[in-house]
Each structure stands twice: as structure tokens, then as C-alpha cells.
CSV table of C-alpha atoms and ligand atoms in Angstrom, one decimal:
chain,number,residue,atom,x,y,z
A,1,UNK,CA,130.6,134.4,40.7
A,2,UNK,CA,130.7,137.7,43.1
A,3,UNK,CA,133.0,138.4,45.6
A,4,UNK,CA,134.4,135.4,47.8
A,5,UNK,CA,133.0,135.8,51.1
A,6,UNK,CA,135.0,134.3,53.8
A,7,UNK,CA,133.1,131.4,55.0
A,8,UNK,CA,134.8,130.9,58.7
A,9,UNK,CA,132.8,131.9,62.0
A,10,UNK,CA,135.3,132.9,65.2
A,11,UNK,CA,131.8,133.8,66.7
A,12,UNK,CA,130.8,132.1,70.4
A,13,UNK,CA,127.5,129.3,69.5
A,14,UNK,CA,128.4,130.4,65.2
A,15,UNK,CA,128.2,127.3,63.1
A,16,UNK,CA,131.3,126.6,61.7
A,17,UNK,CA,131.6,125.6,57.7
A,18,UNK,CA,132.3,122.1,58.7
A,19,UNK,CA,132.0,120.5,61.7
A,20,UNK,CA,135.5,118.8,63.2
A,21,UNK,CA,135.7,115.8,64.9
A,22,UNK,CA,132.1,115.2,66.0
A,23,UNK,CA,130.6,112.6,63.3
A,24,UNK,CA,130.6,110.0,65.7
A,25,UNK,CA,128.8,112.1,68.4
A,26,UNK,CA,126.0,113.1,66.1
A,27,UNK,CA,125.3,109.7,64.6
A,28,UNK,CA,125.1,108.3,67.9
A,29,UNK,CA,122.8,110.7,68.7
A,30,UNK,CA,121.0,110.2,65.4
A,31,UNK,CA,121.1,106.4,66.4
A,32,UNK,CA,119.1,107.7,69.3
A,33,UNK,CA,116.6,109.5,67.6
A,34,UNK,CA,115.8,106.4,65.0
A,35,UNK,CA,115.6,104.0,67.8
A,36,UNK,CA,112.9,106.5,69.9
A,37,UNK,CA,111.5,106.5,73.8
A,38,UNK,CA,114.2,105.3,75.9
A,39,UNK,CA,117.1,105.4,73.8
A,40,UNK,CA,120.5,106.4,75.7
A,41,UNK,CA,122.0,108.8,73.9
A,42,UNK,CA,118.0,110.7,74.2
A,43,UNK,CA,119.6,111.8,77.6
A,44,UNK,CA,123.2,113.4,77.7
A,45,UNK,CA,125.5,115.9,78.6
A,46,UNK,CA,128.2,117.5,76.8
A,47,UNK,CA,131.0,118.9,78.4
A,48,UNK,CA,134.1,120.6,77.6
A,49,UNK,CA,136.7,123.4,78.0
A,50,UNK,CA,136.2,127.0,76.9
A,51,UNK,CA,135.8,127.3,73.1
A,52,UNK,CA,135.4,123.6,72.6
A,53,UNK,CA,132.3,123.4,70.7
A,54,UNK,CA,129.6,122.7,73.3
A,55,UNK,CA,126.9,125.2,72.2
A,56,UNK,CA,127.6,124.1,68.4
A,57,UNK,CA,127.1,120.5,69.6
A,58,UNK,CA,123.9,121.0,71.1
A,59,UNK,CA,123.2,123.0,67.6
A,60,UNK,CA,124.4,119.9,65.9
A,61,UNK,CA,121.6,117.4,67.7
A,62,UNK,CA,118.6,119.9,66.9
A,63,UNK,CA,119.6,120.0,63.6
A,64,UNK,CA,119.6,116.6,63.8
A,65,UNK,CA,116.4,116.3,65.8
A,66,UNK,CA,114.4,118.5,63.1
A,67,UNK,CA,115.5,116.5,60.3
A,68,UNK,CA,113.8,113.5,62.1
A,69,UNK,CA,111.0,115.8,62.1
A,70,UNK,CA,111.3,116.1,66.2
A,71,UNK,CA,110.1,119.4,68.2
A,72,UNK,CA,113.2,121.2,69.7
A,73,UNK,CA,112.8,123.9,72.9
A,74,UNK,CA,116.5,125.3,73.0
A,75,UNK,CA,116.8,126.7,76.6
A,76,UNK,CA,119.9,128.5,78.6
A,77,UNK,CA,120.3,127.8,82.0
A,78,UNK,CA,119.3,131.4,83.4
A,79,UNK,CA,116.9,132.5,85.7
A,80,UNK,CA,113.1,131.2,84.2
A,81,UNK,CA,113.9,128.4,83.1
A,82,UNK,CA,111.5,126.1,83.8
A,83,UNK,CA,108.6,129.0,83.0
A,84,UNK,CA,110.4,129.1,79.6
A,85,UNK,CA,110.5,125.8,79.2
A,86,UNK,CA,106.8,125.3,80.3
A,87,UNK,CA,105.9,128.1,78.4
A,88,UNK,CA,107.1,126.9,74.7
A,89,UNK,CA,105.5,123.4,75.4
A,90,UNK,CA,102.4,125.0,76.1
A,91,UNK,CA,102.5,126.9,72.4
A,92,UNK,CA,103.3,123.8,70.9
A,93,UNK,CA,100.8,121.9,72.1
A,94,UNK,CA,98.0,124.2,71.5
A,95,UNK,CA,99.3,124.4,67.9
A,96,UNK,CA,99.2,120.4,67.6
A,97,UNK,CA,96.4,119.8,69.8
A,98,UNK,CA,94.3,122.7,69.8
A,99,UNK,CA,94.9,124.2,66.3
A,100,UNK,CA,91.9,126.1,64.6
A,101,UNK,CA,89.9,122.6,63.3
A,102,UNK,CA,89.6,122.1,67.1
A,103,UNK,CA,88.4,124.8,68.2
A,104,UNK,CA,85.6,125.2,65.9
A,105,UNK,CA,84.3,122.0,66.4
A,106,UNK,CA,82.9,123.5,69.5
A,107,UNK,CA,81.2,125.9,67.6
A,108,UNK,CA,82.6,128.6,69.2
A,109,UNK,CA,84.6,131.2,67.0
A,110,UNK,CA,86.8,133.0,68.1
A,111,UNK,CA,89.3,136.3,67.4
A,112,UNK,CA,93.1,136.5,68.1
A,113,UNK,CA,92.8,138.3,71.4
A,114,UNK,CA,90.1,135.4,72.8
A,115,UNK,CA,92.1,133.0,71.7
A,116,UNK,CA,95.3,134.2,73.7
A,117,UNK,CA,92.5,134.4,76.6
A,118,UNK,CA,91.6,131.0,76.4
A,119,UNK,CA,94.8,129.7,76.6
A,120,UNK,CA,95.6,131.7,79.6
A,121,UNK,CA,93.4,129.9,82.7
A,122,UNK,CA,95.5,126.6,81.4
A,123,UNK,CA,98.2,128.0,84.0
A,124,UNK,CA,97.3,126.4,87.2
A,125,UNK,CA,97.6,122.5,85.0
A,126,UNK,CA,101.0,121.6,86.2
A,127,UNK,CA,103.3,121.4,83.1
A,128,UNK,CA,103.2,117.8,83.1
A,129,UNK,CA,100.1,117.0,82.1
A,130,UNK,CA,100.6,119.6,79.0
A,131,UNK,CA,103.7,117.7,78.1
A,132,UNK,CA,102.3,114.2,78.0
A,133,UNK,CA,99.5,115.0,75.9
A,134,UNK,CA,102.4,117.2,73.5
A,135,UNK,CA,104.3,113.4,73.8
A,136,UNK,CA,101.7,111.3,73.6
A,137,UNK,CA,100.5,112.9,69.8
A,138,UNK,CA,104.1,113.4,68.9
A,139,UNK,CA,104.6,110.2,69.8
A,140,UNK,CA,101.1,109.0,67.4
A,141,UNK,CA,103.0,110.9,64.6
A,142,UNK,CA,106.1,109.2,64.9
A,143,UNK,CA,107.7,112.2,66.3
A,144,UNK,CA,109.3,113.7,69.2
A,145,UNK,CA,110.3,116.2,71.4
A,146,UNK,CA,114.1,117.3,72.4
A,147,UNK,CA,115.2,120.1,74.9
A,148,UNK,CA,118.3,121.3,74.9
A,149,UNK,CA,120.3,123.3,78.1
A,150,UNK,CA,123.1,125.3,77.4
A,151,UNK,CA,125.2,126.6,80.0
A,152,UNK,CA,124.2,124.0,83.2
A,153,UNK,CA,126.8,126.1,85.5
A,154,UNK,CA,124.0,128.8,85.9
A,155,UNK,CA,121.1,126.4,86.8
A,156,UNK,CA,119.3,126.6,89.7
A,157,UNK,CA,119.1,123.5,91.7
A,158,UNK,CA,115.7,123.3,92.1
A,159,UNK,CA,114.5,124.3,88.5
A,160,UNK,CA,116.9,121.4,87.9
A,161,UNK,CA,115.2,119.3,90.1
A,162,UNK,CA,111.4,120.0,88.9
A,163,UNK,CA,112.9,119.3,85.4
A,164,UNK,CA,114.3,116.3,86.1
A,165,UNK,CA,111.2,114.8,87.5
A,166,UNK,CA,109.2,116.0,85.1
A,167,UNK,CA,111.5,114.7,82.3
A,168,UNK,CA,112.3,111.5,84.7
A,169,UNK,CA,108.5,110.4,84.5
A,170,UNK,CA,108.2,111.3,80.6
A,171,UNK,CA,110.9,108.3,80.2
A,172,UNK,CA,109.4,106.0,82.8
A,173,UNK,CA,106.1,106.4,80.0
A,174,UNK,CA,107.8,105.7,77.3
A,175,UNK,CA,107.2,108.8,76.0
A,176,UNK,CA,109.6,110.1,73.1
A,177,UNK,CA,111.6,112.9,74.9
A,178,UNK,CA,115.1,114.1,74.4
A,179,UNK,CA,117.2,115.9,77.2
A,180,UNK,CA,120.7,117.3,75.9
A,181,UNK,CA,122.8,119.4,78.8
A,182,UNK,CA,126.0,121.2,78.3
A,183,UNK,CA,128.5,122.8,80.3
A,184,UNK,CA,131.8,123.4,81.3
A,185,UNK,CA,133.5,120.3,83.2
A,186,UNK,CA,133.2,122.0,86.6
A,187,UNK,CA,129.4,122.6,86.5
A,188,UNK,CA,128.9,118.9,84.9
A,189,UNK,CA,130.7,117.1,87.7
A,190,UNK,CA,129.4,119.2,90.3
A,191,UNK,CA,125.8,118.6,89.2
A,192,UNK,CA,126.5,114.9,89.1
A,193,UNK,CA,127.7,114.8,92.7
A,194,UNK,CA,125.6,116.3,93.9
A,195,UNK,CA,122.5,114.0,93.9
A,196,UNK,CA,120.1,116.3,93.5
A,197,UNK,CA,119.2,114.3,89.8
A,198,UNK,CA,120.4,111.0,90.2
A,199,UNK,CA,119.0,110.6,86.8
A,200,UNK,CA,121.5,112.8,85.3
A,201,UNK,CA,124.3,110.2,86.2
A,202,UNK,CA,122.1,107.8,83.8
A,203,UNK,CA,122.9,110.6,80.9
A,204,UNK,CA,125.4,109.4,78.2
A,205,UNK,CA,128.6,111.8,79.0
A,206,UNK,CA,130.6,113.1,76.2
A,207,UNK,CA,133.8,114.6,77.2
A,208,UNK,CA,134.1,117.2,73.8
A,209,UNK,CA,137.8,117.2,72.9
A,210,UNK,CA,140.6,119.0,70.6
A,211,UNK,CA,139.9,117.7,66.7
A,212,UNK,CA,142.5,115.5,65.4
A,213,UNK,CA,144.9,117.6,63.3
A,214,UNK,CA,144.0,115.6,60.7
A,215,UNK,CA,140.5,116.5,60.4
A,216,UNK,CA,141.0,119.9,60.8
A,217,UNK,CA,143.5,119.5,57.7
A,218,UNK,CA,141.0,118.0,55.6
A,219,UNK,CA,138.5,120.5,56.5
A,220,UNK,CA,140.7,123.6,56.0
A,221,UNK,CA,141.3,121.9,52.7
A,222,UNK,CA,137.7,121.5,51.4
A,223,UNK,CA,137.1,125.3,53.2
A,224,UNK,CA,139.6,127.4,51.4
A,225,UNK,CA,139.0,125.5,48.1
A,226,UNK,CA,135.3,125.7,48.6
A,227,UNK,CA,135.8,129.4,49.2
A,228,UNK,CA,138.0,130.0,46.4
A,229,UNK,CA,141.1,130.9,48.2
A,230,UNK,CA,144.4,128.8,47.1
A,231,UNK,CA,146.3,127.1,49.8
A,232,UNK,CA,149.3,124.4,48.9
A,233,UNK,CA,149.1,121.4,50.7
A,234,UNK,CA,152.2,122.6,52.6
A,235,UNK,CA,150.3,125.9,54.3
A,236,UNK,CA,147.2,123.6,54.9
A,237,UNK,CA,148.9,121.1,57.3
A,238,UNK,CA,151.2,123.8,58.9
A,239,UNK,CA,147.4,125.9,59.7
A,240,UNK,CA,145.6,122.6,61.0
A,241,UNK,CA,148.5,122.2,63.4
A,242,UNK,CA,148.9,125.9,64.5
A,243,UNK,CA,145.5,125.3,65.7
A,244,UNK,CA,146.1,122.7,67.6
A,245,UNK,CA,142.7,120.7,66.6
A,246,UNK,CA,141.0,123.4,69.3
A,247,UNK,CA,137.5,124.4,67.6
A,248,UNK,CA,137.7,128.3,68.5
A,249,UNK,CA,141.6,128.6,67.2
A,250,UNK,CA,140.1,126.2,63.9
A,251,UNK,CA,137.7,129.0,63.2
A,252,UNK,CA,140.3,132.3,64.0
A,253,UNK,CA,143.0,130.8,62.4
A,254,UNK,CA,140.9,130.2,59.2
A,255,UNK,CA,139.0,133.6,59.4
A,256,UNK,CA,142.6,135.5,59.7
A,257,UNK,CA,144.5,133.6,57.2
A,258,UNK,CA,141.6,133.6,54.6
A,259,UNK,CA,141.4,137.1,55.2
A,260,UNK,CA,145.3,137.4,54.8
A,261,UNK,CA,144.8,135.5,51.4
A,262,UNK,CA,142.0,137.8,50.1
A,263,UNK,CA,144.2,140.4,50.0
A,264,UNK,CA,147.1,138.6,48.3
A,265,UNK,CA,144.9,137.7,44.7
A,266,UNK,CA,143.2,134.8,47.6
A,267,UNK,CA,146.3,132.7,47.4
A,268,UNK,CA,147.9,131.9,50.9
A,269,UNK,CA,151.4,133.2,50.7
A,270,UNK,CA,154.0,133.1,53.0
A,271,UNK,CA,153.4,136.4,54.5
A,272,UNK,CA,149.3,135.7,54.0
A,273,UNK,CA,149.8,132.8,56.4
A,274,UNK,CA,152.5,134.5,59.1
A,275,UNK,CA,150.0,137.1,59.4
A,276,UNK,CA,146.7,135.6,59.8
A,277,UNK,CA,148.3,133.4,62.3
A,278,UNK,CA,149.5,136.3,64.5
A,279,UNK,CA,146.0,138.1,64.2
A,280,UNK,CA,144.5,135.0,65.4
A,281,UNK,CA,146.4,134.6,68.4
A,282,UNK,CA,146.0,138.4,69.5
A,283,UNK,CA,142.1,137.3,68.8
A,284,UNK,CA,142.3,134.7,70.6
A,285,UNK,CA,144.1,136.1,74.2
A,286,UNK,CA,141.5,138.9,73.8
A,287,UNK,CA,138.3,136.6,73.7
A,288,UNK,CA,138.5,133.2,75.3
A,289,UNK,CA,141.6,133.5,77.0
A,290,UNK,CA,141.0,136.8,78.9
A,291,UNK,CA,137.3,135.5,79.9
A,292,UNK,CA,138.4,132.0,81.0
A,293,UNK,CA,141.4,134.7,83.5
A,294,UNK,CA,139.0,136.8,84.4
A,295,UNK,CA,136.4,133.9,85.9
A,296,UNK,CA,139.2,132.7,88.2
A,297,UNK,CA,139.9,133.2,91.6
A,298,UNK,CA,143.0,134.9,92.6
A,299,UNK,CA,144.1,131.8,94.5
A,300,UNK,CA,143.9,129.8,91.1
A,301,UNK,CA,145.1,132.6,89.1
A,302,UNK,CA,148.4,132.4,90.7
A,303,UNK,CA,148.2,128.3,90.2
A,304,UNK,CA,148.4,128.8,86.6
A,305,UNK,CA,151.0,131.7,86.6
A,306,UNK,CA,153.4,129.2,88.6
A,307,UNK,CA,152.5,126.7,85.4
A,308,UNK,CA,153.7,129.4,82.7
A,309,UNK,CA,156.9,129.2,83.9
A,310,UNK,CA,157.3,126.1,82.3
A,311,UNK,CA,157.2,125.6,78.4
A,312,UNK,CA,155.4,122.3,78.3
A,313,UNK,CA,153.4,120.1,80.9
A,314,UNK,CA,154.4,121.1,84.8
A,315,UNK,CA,154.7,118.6,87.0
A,316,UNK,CA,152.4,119.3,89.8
A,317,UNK,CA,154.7,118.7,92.6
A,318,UNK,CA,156.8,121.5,91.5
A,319,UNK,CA,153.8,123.9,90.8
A,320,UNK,CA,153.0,123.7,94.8
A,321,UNK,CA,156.4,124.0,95.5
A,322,UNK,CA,157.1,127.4,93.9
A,323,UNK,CA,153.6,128.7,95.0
A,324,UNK,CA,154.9,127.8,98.7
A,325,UNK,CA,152.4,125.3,99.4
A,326,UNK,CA,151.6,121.3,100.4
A,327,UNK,CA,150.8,119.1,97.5
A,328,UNK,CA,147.7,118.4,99.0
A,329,UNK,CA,146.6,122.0,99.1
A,330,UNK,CA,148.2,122.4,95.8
A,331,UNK,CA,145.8,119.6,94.6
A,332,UNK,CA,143.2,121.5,95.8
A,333,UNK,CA,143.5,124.5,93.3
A,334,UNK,CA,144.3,121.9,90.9
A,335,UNK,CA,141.1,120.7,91.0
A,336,UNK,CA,138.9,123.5,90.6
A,337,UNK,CA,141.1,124.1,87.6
A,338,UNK,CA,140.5,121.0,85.6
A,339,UNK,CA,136.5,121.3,87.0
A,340,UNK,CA,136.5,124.2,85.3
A,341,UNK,CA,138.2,123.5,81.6
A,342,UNK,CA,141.2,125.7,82.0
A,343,UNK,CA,144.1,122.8,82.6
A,344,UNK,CA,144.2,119.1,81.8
A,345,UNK,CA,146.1,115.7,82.9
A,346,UNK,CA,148.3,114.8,80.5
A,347,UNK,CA,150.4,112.3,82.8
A,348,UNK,CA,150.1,110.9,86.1
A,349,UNK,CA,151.1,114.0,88.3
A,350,UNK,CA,151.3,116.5,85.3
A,351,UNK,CA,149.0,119.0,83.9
A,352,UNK,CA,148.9,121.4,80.6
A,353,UNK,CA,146.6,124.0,79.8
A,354,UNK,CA,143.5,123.5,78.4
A,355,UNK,CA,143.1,126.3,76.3
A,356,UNK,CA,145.5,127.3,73.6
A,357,UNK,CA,148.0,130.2,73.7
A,358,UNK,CA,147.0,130.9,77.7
A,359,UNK,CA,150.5,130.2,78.7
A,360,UNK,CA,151.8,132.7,76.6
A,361,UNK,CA,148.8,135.4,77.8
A,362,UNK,CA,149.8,134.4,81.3
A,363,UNK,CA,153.6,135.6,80.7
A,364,UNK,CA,152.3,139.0,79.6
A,365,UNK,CA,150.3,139.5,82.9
A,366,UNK,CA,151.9,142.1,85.2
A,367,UNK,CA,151.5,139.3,88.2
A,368,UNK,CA,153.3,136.9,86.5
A,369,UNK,CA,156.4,139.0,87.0
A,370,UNK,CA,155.3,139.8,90.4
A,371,UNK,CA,155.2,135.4,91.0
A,372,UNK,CA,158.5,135.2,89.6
A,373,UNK,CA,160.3,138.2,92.2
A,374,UNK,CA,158.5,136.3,94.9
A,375,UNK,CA,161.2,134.7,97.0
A,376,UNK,CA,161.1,130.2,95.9
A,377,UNK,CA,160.7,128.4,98.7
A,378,UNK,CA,163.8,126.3,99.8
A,379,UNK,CA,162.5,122.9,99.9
C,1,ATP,N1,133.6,120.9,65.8
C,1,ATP,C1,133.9,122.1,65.4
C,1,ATP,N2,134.7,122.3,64.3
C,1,ATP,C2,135.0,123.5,63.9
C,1,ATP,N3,134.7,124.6,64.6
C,1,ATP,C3,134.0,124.5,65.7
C,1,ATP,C4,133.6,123.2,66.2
C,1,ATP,N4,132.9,123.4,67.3
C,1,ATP,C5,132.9,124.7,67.6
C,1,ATP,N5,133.5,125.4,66.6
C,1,ATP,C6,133.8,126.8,66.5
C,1,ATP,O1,134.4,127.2,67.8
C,1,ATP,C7,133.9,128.4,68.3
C,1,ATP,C8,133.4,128.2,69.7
C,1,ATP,O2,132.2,127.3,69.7
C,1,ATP,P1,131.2,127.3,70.8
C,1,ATP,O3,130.6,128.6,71.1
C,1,ATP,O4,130.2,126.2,70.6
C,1,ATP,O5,132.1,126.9,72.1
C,1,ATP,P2,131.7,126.7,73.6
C,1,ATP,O6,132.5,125.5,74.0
C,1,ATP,O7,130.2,126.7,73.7
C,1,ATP,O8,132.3,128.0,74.2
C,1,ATP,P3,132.0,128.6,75.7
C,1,ATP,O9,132.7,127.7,76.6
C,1,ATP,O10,132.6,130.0,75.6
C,1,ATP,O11,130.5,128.6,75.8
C,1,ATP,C9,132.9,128.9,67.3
C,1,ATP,O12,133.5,129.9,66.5
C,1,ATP,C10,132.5,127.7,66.5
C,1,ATP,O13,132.2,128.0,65.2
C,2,MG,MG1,128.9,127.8,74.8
């Protein structure tokens, strides 16, 4: 055997060694697959905080999707989009449909570069009618096609729309499509009040959560032995909780510590462990943490600098009382917060953070000394 390679992946969209917490998720989705055209879970929309695995999950289903032998077109919601999209099911149907038999049956032969040109003049066909034929010979082969969205916050409304449509009709013909959006909360409940798809409010919604420290045990477990690094049962539970069952910290907590252990004869000592765990919080306020800071609004920054004060939940009352404000405007900020992933409800009129180690990255920042000189208000 050479050289243990550490197997963990602290990378934004990397595939983890073992997926945590998700089985049910994927065979529902699986389910979907097996059961074909019109399926539920053949339409959804994963959301979740920062770091919480939604790019992975949408990885997960096309895995998934392939092994059932399904087409997958995996999209980002930026600029293009529906070109892009257009433009893939355009190649694969000229590969399915229009593959070299095909073409010679015509008795016309052709060279690479007037092939490419006969393609071309197909782009005045509106992208629909090149999709049903794709669906209707997938569909022959027992087959399928799924498209996956990542990052809905960027997408333009009206791509949305067109796509939605298109992909509305597809279902209406029984045609076996997949649709699988994800996105941070904010951007996921926007879209879906806004009405611009009302067919996305059909979309099975799956609200990605922390993994239960359990599961994150047992994969730690089955990791580091995998890997051959040694870890007592002892270091593996007090890891799965340091993590707190939140995918990014799973990955940097196992990365760091393995690391650690490498260097210690890959046994996870004492020290091995109270180092790797410190390298993986410093990793963590410099990734996640100081992106998920520096997307916020000043306004909302200074919400969740009043919330730092305290060390667990903070009731929200008290938040909008030491920012100097009405609970109703307080609710306000509180809103766009949980929209967008960085805080949660834990109890009727308290919230947390969302994202692990944020409250202690918050104490470090120069304006949360600057909060705390700010005169209280009285009342
Ligand atoms: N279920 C999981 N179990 C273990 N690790 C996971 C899981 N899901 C994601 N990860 C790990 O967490 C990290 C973040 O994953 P991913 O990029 O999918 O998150 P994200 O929610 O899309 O993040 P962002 O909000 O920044 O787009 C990666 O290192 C990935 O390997
Ligand atoms: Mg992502």
C-alpha cells in the first residue's frame, strides 16, 4: 500500500467520501426516476444555508440519473442559460437522432466541418420541438432526460420563465424530463412568490439540513479507518459533534484532523485532534463565514452583531431592542436573514445562526466593538 492519501474534500461542489444524512433524499429521487414521466420528486428544489450541501445534492441526483441510464444537462443559473441549455439538447439529440447511420441514409457524405454546418440553420426551430423529439426517443429507450440548476438566486426571470414553459409542456406530454433547482433559501422563496412559475410551487421542496451527529460519527468512523488513520471511538464522537452535523465543517474538521494524524504515525492523538480542530475553524471563518459577511447589507450586518452578544439563541425582541429599533422593523432584517441561510428559528421568537462558528467571527469584527460602545437604548 503507498502513502495514505487523505480522503476528505473541504472544496465548494467536491464530493465528499460519504455522503451524510441524504439517503432518504436520493432514494426518493431514485423512486422518481423508476416510476418515470410525471413522477413528483422529477421536479424539485433543494435549498439550504451556506455550505450545506446543495451543489453535492444536485451531484448526488445525476449520479443517480446516469445510473438509470438518463441524459443529464448540469446548468448554473448565469447569464445564457437558456442558450446553454438549448444548446446541449441540441448536441444530444443530433447524437441520438441524427448520428452517422442517419445521415448516410441520405446518401449524402459528409466531413466534420459540413457536418457542424448542417447543424447550424436548425437555430431558428424553437428549442422545443428539439427537446420533444430528444424525449420522445429517450422515452422509446426507456430513458430520460434531467437538468439540473445550481445557484437559482442568479436567474433571470424571464430565462426562468421560457424554461418553465418549455419544461411545463414536456410534463403535460408525458414526456420523461427531470427539473432539479437549488439555491439558497432567500432566492427559493422569492422565486416561489413571485408567480412568475407557478409550476415551481408544484416542485417537491427539500429544506437540506445539518446531519445528525450520529451519521457524521459513523461516517468519520468508516473514513479514517478506510483511510488508514486510527481514531478511538472516544475522538470520533467528540469530532462528529465539533462539527456540528454541518456538511462544510464535516469535511474541514476531517481534512485537518486526518492531516493532524498523518503526522503523528496516522493515529489521532490528543494534540492531533486539538489541532486539526483549530485549523478547521480558522478555515472555516476564512471561507464560508467571511463570504456569507461579506454578501450582507450593512443594515443586516449589524442585526447579527447585536445577536453575537449572546452565547446561544437571542430572543428577537431583545435583538431590536439593543439595535434601537421596533420589533416590527427588527422583523424586517430578520427576515432577509433567514431568506438568506445565515440565521434560523429555533423557538417561537428566537433565532441562532445558521452557519457554524459565525458568532465567534462576528466578535472578532472591529464593528462589533463599535455596536457594543453604542449607547443601549433605555426601554
Ligand atoms: N451530505 C454531505 N455529507 C458530507 N459532506 C458534505 C455533504 N454535502 C456537502 N458536503 C461537503 O460540504 C462542502 C460544501 O458543499 P457544497 O459546495 O455542496 O455546499 P453548498 O451548500 O452548495 O455551498 P454554497 O452555499 O457555498 O454554494 C463540500 O466540501 C462538500 O464536500
Ligand atoms: Mg453551492
Amino acid at each position: 500500500m503507498g502513502t495514505p492519501r487523505n480522503p476528505f474534500k473541504p472544496t465548494a461542489g467536491a464530493r465528499p467520501p460519504l455522503l451524510v444524512g441524504r439517503d432518504e433524499i436520493r432514494e426518493d429521487f431514485a423512486e422518481s426516476i423508476e416510476n418515470g414521466a410525471g413522477a413528483p420528486g422529477l421536479l424539485s428544489i433543494y435549498s439550504g444555508a451556506r455550505g450545506i450541501g446543495e451543489t453535492v445534492m444536485l451531484g448526488e441526483i445525476e449520479d443517480e440519473a446516469i445510473h438509470h441510464g438518463w441524459i443529464v444537462i448540469s446548468e448554473t443559473a448565469t447569464e445564457g442559460l437558456v442558450r446553454r441549455i438549448y444548446s446541449a439538447i441540441r448536441k444530444h439529440k443530433a447524437e441520438l437522432l441524427d448520428g452517422p447511420a442517419g445521415r448516410r441514409i441520405t446518401g449524402v457524405k459528409l466531413g466534420p466541418l459540413e457536418v457542424a454546418a448542417e447543424l447550424a440553420p436548425t437555430e431558428d426551430i424553437h428549442w422545443r420541438t428539439i427537446l420533444t423529439e430528444l424525449l420522445q426517443k429517450l422515452d422509446e429507450n426507456g430513458t430520460g432526460l434531467l437538468i439540473t440548476v445550481d445557484e437559482i438566486h442568479g436567474i433571470d426571470r424571464g430565462e426562468l420563465a421560457e424554461i418553465a414553459t418549455v419544461v411545463q409542456h414536456m410534463i403535460r406530454e408525458e414526456l420523461p424530463i427531470g427539473m432539479a433547482f437549488a439555491g439558497l433559501p432567500k432566492a427559493v422563496e422569492d422565486l416561489l412568490n413571485e408567480g412568475v412559475t407557478t409550476f415551481l410551487r408544484r416542485a417537491e421542496k427539500y429544506d437540506l439540513n445539518t446531519a445528525p451527529i450520529q451519521e457524521v460519527a459513523n461516517a468519520f468512523r468508516e473514513t479514517f479507518g478506510d483511510s488508514g488513520v486510527e481514531a478511538g471511538e472516544e475522538k470520533i464522537q467528540q469530532l462528529a459533534e465539533a462539527t456540528g452535523g454541518y456538511p462544510f465543517l464535516i469535511q474541514l474538521v476531517g481534512y485537518y484532523v486526518w492531516s493532524q494524524a498523518s503526522k503523528s504515525n496516522y493515529v489521532v492523538t490528543d494534540e492531533a485532534l486539538a489541532a486539526g480542530l483549530e485549523k478547521a475553524r480558522r478555515r472555516m471563518g476564512t471561507t464560508v463565514v467571511q463570504s456569507a459577511y461579506q454578501s450582507l447589507s450593512d443594515i443586516d450586518r449589524s442585526y447579527i452583531l447585536a445577536m453575537a452578544e449572546d452565547n446561544g439563541p437571542s430572543r428577537t425582541s431583545v435583538v431590536a431592542q439593543r439595535l434601537g429599533v421596533s420589533q416590527v422593523y427588527g422583523g424586517q432584517y430578520r427576515l432577509r436573514l433567514l431568506a438568506q441561510g445565515i440565521i434560523k428559528t429555533v423557538a417561537h421568537g428566537y433565532v441562532d445562526f445558521a452557519v457554524p462558528t459565525l458568532r465567534e467571527f462576528l466578535r472578532e469584527q472591529p464593528a462589533y466593538n463599535a455596536v457594543l460602545h453604542d449607547p443601549l437604548p433605555e426601554n
